[in-house]
Every structure is written in C-alpha cells, then in structure tokens.
PDB file of C-alpha atoms in Angstrom:
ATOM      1  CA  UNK A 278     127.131 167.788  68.282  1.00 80.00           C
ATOM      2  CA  UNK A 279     125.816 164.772  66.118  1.00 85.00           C
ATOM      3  CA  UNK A 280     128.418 166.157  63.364  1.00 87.00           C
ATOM      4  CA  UNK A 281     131.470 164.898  66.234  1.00 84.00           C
ATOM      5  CA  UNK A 282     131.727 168.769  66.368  1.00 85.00           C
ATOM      6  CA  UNK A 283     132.483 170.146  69.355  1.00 83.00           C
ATOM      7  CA  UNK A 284     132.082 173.788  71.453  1.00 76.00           C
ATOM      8  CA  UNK A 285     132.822 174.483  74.532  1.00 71.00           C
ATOM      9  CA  UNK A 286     129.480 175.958  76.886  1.00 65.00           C
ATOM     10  CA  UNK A 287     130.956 179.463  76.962  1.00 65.00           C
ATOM     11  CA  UNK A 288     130.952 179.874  73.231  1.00 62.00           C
ATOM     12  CA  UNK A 289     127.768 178.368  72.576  1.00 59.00           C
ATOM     13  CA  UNK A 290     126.400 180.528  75.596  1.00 54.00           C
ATOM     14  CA  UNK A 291     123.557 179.448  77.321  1.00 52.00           C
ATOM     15  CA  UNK A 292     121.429 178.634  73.866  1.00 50.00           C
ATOM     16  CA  UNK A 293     123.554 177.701  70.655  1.00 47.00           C
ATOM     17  CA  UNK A 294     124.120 180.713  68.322  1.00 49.00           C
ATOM     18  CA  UNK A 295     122.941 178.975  65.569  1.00 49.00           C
ATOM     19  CA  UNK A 296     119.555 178.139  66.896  1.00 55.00           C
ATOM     20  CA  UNK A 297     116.960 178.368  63.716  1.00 53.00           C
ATOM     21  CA  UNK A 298     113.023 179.169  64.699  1.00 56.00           C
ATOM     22  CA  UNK A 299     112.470 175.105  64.331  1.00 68.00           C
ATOM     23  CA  UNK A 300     114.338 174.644  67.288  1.00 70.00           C
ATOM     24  CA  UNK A 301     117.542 173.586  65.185  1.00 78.00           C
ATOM     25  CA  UNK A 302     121.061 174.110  65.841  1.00 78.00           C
ATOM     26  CA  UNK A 303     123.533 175.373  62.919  1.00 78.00           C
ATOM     27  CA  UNK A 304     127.137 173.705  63.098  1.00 81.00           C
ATOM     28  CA  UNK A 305     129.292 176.671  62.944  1.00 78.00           C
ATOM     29  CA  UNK A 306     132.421 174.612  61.351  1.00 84.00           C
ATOM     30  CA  UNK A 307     130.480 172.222  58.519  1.00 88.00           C
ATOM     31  CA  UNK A 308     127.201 174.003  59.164  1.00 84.00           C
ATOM     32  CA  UNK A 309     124.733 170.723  59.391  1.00 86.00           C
ATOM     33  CA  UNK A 310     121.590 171.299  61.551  1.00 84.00           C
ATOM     34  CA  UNK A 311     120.664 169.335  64.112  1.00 83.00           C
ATOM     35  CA  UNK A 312     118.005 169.029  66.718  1.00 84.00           C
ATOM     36  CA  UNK A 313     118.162 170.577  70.120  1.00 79.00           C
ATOM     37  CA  UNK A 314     117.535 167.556  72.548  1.00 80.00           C
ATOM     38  CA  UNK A 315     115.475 169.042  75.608  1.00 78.00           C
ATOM     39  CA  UNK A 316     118.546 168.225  78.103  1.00 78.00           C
ATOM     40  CA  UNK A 317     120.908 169.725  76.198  1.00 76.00           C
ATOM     41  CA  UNK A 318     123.776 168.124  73.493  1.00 78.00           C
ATOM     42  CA  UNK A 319     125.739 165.580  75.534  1.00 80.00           C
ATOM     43  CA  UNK A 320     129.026 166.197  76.954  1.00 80.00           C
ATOM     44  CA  UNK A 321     131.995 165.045  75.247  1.00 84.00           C
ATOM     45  CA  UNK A 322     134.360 163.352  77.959  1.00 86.00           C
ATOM     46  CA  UNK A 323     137.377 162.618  76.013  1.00 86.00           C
ATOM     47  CA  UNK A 324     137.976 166.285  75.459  1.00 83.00           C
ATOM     48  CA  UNK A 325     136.957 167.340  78.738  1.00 81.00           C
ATOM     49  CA  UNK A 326     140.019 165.225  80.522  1.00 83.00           C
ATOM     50  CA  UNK A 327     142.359 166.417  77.502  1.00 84.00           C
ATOM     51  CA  UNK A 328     141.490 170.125  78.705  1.00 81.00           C
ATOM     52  CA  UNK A 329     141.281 168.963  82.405  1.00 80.00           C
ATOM     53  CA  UNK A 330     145.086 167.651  81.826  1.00 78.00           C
ATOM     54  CA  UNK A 331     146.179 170.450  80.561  1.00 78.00           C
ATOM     55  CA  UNK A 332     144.390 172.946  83.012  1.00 77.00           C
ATOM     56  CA  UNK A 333     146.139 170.780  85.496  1.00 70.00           C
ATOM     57  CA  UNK A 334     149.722 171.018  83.868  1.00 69.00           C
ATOM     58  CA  UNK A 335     149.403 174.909  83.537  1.00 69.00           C
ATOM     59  CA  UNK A 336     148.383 175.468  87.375  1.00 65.00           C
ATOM     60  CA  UNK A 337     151.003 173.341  89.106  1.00 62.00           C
ATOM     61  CA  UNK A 338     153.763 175.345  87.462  1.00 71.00           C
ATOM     62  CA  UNK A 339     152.494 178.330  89.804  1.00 78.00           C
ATOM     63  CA  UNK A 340     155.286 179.522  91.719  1.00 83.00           C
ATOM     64  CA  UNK A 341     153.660 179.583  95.504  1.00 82.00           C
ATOM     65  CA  UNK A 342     153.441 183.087  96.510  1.00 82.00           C
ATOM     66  CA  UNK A 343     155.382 182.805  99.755  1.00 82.00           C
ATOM     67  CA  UNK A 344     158.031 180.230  98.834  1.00 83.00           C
ATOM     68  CA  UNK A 345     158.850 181.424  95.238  1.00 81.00           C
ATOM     69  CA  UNK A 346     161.035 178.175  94.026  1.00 81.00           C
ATOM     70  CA  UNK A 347     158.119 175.638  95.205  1.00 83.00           C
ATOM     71  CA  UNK A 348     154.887 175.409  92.858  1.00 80.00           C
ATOM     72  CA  UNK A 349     151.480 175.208  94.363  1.00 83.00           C
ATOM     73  CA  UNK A 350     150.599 171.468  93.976  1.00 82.00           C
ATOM     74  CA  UNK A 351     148.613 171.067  96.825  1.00 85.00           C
ATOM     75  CA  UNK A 352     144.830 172.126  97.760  1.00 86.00           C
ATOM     76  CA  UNK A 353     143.623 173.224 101.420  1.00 85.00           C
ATOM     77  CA  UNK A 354     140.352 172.583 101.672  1.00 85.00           C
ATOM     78  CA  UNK A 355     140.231 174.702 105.210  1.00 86.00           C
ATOM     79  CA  UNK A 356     141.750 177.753 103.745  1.00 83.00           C
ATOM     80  CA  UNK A 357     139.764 177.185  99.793  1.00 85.00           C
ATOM     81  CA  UNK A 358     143.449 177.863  98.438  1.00 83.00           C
ATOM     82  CA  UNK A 359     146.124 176.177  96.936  1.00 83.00           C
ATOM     83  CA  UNK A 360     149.662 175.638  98.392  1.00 83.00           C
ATOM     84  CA  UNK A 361     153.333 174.482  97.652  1.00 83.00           C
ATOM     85  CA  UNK A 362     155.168 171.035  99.634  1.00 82.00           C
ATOM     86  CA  UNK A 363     156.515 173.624 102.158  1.00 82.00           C
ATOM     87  CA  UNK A 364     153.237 175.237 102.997  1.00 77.00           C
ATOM     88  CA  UNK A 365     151.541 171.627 102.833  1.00 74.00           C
ATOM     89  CA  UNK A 366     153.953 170.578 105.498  1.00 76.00           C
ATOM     90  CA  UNK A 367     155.139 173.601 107.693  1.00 72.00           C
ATOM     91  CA  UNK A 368     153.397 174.600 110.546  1.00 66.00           C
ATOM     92  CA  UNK A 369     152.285 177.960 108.665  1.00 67.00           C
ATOM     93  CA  UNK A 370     149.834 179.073 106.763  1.00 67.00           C
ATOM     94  CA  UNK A 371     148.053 176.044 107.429  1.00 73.00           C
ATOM     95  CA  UNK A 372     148.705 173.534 109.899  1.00 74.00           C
ATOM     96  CA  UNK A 373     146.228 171.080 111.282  1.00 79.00           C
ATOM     97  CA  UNK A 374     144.413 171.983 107.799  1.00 83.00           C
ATOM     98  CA  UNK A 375     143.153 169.065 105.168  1.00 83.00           C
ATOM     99  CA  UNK A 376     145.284 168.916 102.386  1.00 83.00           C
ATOM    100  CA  UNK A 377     144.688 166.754  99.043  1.00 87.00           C
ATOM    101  CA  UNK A 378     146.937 167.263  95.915  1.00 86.00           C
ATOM    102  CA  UNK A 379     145.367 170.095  94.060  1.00 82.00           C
ATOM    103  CA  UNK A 380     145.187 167.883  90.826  1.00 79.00           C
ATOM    104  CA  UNK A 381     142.769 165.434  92.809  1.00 83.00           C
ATOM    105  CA  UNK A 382     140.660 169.048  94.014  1.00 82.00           C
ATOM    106  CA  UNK A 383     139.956 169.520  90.689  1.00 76.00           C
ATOM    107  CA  UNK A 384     138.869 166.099  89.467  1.00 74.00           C
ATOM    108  CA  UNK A 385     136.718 166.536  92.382  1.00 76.00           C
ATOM    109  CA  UNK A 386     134.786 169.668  91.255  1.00 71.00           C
ATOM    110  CA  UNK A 387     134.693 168.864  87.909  1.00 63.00           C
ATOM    111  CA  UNK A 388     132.852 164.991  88.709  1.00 56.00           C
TER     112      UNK A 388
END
C-alpha cells in the first residue's frame, strides 16, 4: 500500500476488505485510505523473496518419502514431483527424467 503497508493477496482476498463506496481502500494496521489503482496495488518484491527464502528453507528439510535420511532438494519436471540426491541419481523412480534443483523450480513459477 502507499502507507509501505503490506498484505499478502489471500488476506486481502480478491477486493481489499476495507474497500469504502469511493472506491478507497482502508489500511487495516494505521488505517489511511488510499485509492484503488485499476491494476491493482503493486507488488512488493523485497518481501516476496524474504517469504520465497523461507518457503524454500522449510521444503528442502522434507525427508524424501522413499529414502527417509535424504531431503527432497530436487524437482522432476517429468514426474511434477520433488525428489532427494538418491532419487535424482538412481535409476528409480525417475531415470532418463529432467531434473533441476527444486529451489530453482520454484523461482521459476513464481517469475
């Protein structure tokens, strides 16, 4: 928000909360209105990587379902799933696949 507020899209919902008749938006920490630009309040990129970071961190500590000691760190692209060292190199689950390092998936899809 103009106030250097900011809320994520699935707490503001698809239309602010605090939309007023006059096409205003109510601040819901220091509660200064603002206009609703037509495309939208802008996206705020520093805290997007922050949460993209930590999103990141969280994931690659899951244990891989098949090899329990190895975390999935990995991304198949054929298979839509991620997948530990072993799996990313073994023969099974997915050999002859495309691999990229998951944390390089997600960059991807959130561009």
């Amino acid at each position: 928000l103009p106030c250097h507020h900011t809320f994520c899209k699935t707490c503001m919902g698809p239309m602010p909360t605090g939309i007023s008749r006059n096409g205003r938006a109510q601040c819901a920490t220091c509660k200064a209105e603002h206009g609703v630009p037509p495309e939208g309040f802008p996206l705020n990129y520093a805290l997007r990587d922050i949460l993209i970071e930590k999103t990141q961190a969280q994931k690659m500590m899951t244990p891989c379902p098949i090899h329990a000691a190895k975390n999935l760190k990995y991304w198949c692209s054929t298979c839509k799933k991620r997948t530990c060292g072993h799996c990313h190199t073994s023969k099974e689950p997915c050999e002859g696949h495309n691999h990229c390092l998951f944390e390089t998936a997600l960059k991807e899809e959130l561009a």
